[in-house]
Each structure stands twice: as structure tokens, then as C-alpha cells.
Coordinates of C-alpha atoms in Angstrom, one line a residue:
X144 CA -62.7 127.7 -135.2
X145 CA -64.5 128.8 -138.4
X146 CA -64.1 132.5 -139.1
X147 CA -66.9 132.9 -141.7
X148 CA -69.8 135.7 -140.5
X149 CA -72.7 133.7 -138.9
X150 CA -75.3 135.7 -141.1
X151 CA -73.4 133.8 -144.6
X152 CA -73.1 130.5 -143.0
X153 CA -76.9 130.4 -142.7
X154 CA -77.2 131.4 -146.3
X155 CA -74.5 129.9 -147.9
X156 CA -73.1 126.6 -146.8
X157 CA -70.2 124.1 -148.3
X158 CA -68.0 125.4 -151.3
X159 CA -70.3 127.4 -152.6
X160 CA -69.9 130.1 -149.4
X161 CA -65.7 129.6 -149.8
X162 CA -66.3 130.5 -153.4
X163 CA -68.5 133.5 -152.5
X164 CA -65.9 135.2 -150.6
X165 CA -62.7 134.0 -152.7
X166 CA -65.0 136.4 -155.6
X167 CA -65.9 138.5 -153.1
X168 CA -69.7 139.2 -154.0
X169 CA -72.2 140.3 -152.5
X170 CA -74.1 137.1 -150.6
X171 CA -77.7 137.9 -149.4
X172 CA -78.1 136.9 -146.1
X173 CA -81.6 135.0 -144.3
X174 CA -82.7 138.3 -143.6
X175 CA -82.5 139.8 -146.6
X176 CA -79.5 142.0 -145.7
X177 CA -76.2 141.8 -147.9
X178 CA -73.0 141.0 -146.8
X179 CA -70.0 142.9 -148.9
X180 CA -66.9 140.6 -149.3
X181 CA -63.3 142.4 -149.9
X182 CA -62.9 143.8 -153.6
X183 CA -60.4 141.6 -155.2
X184 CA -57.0 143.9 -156.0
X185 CA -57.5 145.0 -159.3
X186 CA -53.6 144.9 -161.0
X187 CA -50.9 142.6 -160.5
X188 CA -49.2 142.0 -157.6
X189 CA -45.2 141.8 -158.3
X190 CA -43.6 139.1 -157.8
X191 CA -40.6 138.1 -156.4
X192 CA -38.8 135.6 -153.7
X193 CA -36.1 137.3 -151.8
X194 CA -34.1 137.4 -148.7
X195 CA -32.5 140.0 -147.1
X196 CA -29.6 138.8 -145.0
X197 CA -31.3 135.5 -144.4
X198 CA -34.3 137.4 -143.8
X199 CA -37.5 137.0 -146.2
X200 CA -38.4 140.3 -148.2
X201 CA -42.1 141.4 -147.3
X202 CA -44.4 141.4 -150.0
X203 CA -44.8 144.5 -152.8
X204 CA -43.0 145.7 -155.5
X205 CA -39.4 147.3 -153.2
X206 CA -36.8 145.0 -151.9
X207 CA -34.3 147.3 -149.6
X208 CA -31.0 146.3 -148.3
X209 CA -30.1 148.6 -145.2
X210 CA -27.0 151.1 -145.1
X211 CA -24.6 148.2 -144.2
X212 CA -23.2 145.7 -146.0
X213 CA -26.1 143.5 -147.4
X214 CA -26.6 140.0 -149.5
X215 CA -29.9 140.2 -151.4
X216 CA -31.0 137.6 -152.6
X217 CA -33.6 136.9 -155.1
X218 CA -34.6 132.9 -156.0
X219 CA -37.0 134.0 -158.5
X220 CA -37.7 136.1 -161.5
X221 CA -38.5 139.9 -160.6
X222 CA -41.8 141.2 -161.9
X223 CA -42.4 144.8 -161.8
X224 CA -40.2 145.2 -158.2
X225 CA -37.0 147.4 -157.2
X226 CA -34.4 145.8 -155.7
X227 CA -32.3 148.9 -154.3
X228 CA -28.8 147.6 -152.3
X229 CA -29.0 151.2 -150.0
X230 CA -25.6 152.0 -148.5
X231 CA -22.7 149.7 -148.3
X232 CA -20.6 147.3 -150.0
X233 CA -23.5 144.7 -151.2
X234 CA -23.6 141.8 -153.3
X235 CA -27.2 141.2 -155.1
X236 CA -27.9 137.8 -156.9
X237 CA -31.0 137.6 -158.9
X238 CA -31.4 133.9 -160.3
X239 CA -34.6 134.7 -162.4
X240 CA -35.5 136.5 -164.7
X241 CA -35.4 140.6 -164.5
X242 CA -38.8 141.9 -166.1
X243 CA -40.0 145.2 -166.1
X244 CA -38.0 145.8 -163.0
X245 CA -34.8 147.4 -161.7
X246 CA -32.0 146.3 -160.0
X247 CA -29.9 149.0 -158.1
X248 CA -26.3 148.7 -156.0
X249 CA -26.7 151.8 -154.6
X250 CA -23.9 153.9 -152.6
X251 CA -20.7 151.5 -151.9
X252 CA -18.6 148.9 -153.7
X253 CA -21.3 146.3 -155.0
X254 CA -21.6 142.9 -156.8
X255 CA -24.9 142.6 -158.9
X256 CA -25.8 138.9 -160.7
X257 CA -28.5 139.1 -162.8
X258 CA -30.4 137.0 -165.2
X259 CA -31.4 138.2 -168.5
X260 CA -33.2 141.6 -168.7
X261 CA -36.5 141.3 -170.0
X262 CA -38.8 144.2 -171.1
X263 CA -42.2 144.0 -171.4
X264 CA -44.0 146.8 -170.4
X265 CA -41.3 148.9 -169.7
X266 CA -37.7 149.1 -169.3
X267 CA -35.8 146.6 -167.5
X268 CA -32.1 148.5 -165.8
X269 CA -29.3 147.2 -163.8
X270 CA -27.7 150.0 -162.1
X271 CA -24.1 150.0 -159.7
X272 CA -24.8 153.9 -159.1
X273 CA -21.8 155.5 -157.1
X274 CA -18.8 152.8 -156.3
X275 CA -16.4 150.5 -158.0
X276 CA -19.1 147.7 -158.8
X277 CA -18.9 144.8 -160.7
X278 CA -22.1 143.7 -162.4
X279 CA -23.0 140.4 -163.9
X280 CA -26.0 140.4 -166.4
X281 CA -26.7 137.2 -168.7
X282 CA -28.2 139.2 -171.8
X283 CA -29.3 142.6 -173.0
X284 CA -32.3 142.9 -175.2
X285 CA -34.5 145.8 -175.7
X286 CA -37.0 147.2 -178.3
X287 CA -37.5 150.7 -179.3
X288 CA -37.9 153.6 -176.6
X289 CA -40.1 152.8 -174.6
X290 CA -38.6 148.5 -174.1
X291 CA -35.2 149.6 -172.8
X292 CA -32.9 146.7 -171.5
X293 CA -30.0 148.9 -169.5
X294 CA -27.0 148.4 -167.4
X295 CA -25.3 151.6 -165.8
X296 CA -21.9 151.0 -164.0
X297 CA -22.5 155.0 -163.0
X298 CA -19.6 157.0 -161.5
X299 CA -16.9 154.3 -160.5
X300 CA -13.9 152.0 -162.0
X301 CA -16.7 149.7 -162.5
X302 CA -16.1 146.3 -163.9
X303 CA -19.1 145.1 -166.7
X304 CA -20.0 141.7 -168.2
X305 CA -22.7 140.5 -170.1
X306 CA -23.8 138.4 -172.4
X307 CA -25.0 139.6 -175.7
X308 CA -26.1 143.3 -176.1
X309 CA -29.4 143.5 -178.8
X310 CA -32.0 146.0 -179.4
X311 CA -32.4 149.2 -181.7
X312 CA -33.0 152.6 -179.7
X313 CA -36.2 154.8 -180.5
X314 CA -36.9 158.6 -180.9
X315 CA -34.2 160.5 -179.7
X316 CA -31.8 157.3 -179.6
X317 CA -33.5 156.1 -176.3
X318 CA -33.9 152.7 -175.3
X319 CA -33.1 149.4 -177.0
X320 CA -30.7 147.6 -175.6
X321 CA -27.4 149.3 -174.4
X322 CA -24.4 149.0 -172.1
X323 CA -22.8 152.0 -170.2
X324 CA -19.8 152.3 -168.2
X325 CA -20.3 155.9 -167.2
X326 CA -17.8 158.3 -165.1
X327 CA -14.7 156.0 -164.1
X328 CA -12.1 153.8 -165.8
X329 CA -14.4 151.1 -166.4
X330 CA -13.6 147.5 -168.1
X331 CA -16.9 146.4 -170.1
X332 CA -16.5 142.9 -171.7
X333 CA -20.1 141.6 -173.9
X334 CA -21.2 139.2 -176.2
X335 CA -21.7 139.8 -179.6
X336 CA -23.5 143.8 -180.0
X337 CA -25.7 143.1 -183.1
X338 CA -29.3 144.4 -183.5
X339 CA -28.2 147.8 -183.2
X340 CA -27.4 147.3 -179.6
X341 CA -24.7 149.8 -178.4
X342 CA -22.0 149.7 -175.4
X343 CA -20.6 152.9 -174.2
X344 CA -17.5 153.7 -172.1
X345 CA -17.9 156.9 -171.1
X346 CA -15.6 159.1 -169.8
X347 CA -11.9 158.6 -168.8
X348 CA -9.5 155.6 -169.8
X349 CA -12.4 152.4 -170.7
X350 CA -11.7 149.0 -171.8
X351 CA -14.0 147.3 -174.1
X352 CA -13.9 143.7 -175.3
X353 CA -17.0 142.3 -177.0
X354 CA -17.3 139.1 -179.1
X355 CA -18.2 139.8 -182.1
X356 CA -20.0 143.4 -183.3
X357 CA -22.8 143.2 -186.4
X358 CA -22.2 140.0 -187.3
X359 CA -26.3 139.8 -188.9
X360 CA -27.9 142.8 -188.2
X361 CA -25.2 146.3 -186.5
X362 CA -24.1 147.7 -183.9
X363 CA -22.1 150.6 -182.0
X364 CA -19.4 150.3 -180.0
X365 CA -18.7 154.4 -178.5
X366 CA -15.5 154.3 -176.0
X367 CA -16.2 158.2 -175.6
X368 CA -13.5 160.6 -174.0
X369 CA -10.0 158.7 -172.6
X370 CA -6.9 157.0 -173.7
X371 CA -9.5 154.0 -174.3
X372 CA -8.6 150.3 -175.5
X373 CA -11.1 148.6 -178.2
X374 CA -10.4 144.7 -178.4
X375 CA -11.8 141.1 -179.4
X376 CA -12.0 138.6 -176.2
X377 CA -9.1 138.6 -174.0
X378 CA -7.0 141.7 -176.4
X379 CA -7.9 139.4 -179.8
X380 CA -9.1 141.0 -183.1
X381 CA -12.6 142.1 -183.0
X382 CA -14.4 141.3 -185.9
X383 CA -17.0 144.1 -187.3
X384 CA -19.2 142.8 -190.1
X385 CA -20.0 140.8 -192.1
X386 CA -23.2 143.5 -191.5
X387 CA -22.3 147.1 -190.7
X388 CA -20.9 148.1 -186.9
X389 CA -19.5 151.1 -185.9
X390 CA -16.6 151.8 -183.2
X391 CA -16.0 155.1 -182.4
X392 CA -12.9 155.2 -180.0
X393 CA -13.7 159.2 -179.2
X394 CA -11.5 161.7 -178.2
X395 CA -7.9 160.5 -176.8
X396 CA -5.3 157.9 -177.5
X397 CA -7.5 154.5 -178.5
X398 CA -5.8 151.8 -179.0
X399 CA -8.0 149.4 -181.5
X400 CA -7.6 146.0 -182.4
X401 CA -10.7 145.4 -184.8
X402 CA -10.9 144.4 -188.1
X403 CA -13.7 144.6 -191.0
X404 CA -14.8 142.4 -192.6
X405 CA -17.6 144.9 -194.6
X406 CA -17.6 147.4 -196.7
X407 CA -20.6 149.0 -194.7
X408 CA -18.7 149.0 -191.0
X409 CA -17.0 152.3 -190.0
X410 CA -14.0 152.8 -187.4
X411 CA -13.1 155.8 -186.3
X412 CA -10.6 157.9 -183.7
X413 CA -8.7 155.1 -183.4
X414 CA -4.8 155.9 -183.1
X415 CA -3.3 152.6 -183.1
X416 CA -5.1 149.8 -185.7
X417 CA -4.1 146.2 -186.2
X418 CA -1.1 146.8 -189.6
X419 CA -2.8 143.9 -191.5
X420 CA -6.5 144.1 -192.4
X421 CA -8.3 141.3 -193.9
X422 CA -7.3 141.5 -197.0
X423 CA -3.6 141.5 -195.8
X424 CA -2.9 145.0 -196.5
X425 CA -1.1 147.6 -194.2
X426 CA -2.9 149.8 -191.8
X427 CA -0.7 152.7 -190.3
X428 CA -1.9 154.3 -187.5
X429 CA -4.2 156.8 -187.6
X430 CA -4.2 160.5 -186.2
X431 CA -6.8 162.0 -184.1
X432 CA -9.3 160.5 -186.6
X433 CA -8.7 157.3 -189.2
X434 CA -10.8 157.6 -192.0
X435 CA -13.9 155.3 -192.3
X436 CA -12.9 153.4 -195.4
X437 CA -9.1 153.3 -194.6
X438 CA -9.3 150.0 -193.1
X439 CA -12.1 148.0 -194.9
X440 CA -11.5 145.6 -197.7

């Protein structure tokens, strides 16, 4: 049974009335009176393909689990949407891309998989919030303030892995790409940091295994206060250079096991170093702070 208004079939017949209301404009009618189609929705709609517990998402830019236990997942990239966890222990997969949008465990112990965080517009953000979460996210790349590419573990022993971490800050060191555990004992392990991207323990005892750090461009690695642990892959040597990185182990008994390979890196508050450097020289530990050029060749 055709739905179209009587008054437009009679002016408008075939395609060309379908096209009329698909651009909804105005269509003058036999007796001279027009009909008003919808206005066509001015921004973009987001975008995304998700279920939540079996169960598609609705339309819109939020995708909210309940205060149980939930599995969201998303079979697409996210385009300017929220995908919040609520309560409980809840495992969040997103298989596309994560652009311009956020990504949030919310109260309880959660698993977040992402993609690659892509900012566009605006900042891109994986968040655990409050819990002992493990979170999954491909790469971290972000540009200046206002294109941030950010992953929070928040307060929690959170567990952290990512790819590679890229992406200066802007005014008032904001944005760019970066990697935070937060309050908790928290085990971050990345990719190469280079770009000026930065991965920050936070408070209490942090492990932090990356890669590589400034291999081509810089970058910071800040373990912040706790007896903290600074490593390669798997407790190796991490390299810093052959551009300039920084580590700063912070305030407590750090334990590094990073080596330069530049004369424009810096390591710092580290208590324990490696004994040979590069150039097969002695390093002795250090005290509360090692001077910069003690261990450089």
C-alpha cells in the first residue's frame, strides 16, 4: 500500500516524486498548495554497529552497557559515539577504528579491545575509570591540544598495552598522544614512544616496558611517585636514542634498565642502572637522582 500524500502523487509521479521527498522540498501540489517534506538532518549522524549482550545498540552517538556484567560489542569503527561499560565487570571489543570518540569501562573490573585511536576533530580516549582493568589499544597517535589520542587505566592495578605511543602535546602540555596508568600499581607495556608521545605511571609501585623510546623523533617516559621498574620488552634493555628520550623514574626506588645511545637523551631518579653502558663503561647506581649525562656515551 503506497504511503505517498494523494495531493503529490497527482503532481509528481515515478522517480521524480521519490526524489522530491528523499530532498525533501517543497512540491506544489494540483491545487496550487505546497506540500513541506521533512528537513534533511543537518550534521552527521555517528556511526557505529554494536551489540549489547547479543542485543543491537539503537542508533545515536551513546552505547550503554547496564550495571551488570556486560559484553559490548562494536563490529565497526566508532564515529563521534560513547561507548560507556556502566557498572560491573565488562569486557568491550571494538574492531574498528576509534575516531573522535570515547571508549569508557566504567565502575568494575573491565577488559577494553580497541583499534587504533584516531583524532580528527577532537580527541579520541580509552578510559578503565575505577577497577583493576586491562585495556588493549592497537596505536596511539595524537596532534597538538586539541587532537589528543588518550588511554586512562584511572584508579586501579590496571594492566596497559598498546601499540606504539606518537604525538607531541600543545599549550599547557595537553594532548598529543599519551598513555597513563593513574592511581594503582599499574603494568604499562607500548610500542616504540617516539614523536614526543609520553607514557606515565602515576602514582604507587608502576611497571613500564616500551620497545624502543626516540628512536627518530623523542619521547618521555615519567614513572612518577613509587618503587617503579623501567625496562625494554619482557625486563630487556631499553634503548633511548639514537634521537633524544627522556625517562624520569620520579620519586622512590626505580629500578632502570635503559641504555642511551645519544648524547641528547636524559635519565633521571633512577637508583639502580644497567653497570655497562654502550660504550662498555661502568654505571654505579645512582642516589635519589643520577645525573643526566652520567650514563650517555
Amino acid at each position: 500500500m503506497s504511503v505517498t500524500p494523494s495531493s503529490l502523487r497527482r503532481a509528481v509521479r515515478g522517480p521524480a516524486a521519490l526524489t522530491a521527498l528523499l530532498a525533501g522540498v517543497a512540491v506544489a501540489t494540483a491545487a496550487g498548495s505546497p506540500v513541506q517534506a521533512a528537513a534533511p538532518h543537518q550534521g552527521r549522524v555517528p556511526m557505529h554497529q554494536c551489540w549489547i549482550n547479543d542485543v543491537p545498540a539503537p542508533p545515536g552517538d551513546q552505547v550503554n552497557g547496564t550495571d551488570q556484567d556486560d559484553h559490548i560489542f562494536c563490529d565497526s569503527d566508532l564515529e563521534g559515539v560513547t561507548v560507556s561499560g556502566g557498572g560491573g565487570n565488562d569486557m568491550i571489543e571494538v574492531r574498528g577504528l576509534v575516531i573522535d570518540s570515547a571508549v569508557l569501562g566504567g565502575e568494575g573490573n573491565d577488559v577494553i579491545r580497541t583499534k587504533h585511536l584516531v583524532p580528527q576533530t577532537t580527541f579520541s580516549m580509552v578510559r578503565g575509570n575505577r577497577g583493576n582493568d586491562i585495556i588493549k589499544v592497537a596505536t596511539v597517535r595524537g596532534d597538538g591540544a586539541k587532537l589528543g589520542a588518550v588511554v586512562h587505566g584511572d584508579d586501579g592495578d590496571d594492566k596497559i598495552t598498546t601499540g606504539s605511543v606518537s604525538g607531541a602535546p600543545g599549550q599547557f602540555n595537553r594532548g598529543g598522544g599519551i598513555v597513563t596508568g593513574n592511581d594503582g600499581a599499574d603494568t604499562i607495556k607500548t610500542g616504540v614512544i617516539d614523536f614526543s608521545g609520553r607514557v606515565l605511571g602515576g602514582s604507587e609501585d608502576d611497571t613500564i616496558e616500551a620497545a624502543g623510546l626516540g628512536p627518530e623523533s623523542g619521547g618521555l617516559i615519567q614513572a612518577g611517585p613509587g618503587d617503579d621498574k623501567i625496562t625494554g620488552p619482557g625486563g630487556a634493555v631499553l634503548i633511548v636514542g639514537e634521537h633524544w628520550g627522556t625517562v624520569d623514574a620520579g620519586v622512590g626506588k626505580d629500578t632502570c634498565l635503559v641504555k642511551s645511545v645519544s648524547t641528547r637523551t636524559s635519565i633521571s631518579s633512577c637508583e639502580t642502572l644497567p653497570k655497562e653502558t654502550n660504550s662498555g663503561g661502568s654505571q654505579k647506581p645512582g642516589g635519589p637522582k643520577a645525573a643526566p649525562g652520567k650514563n650517555k656515551r
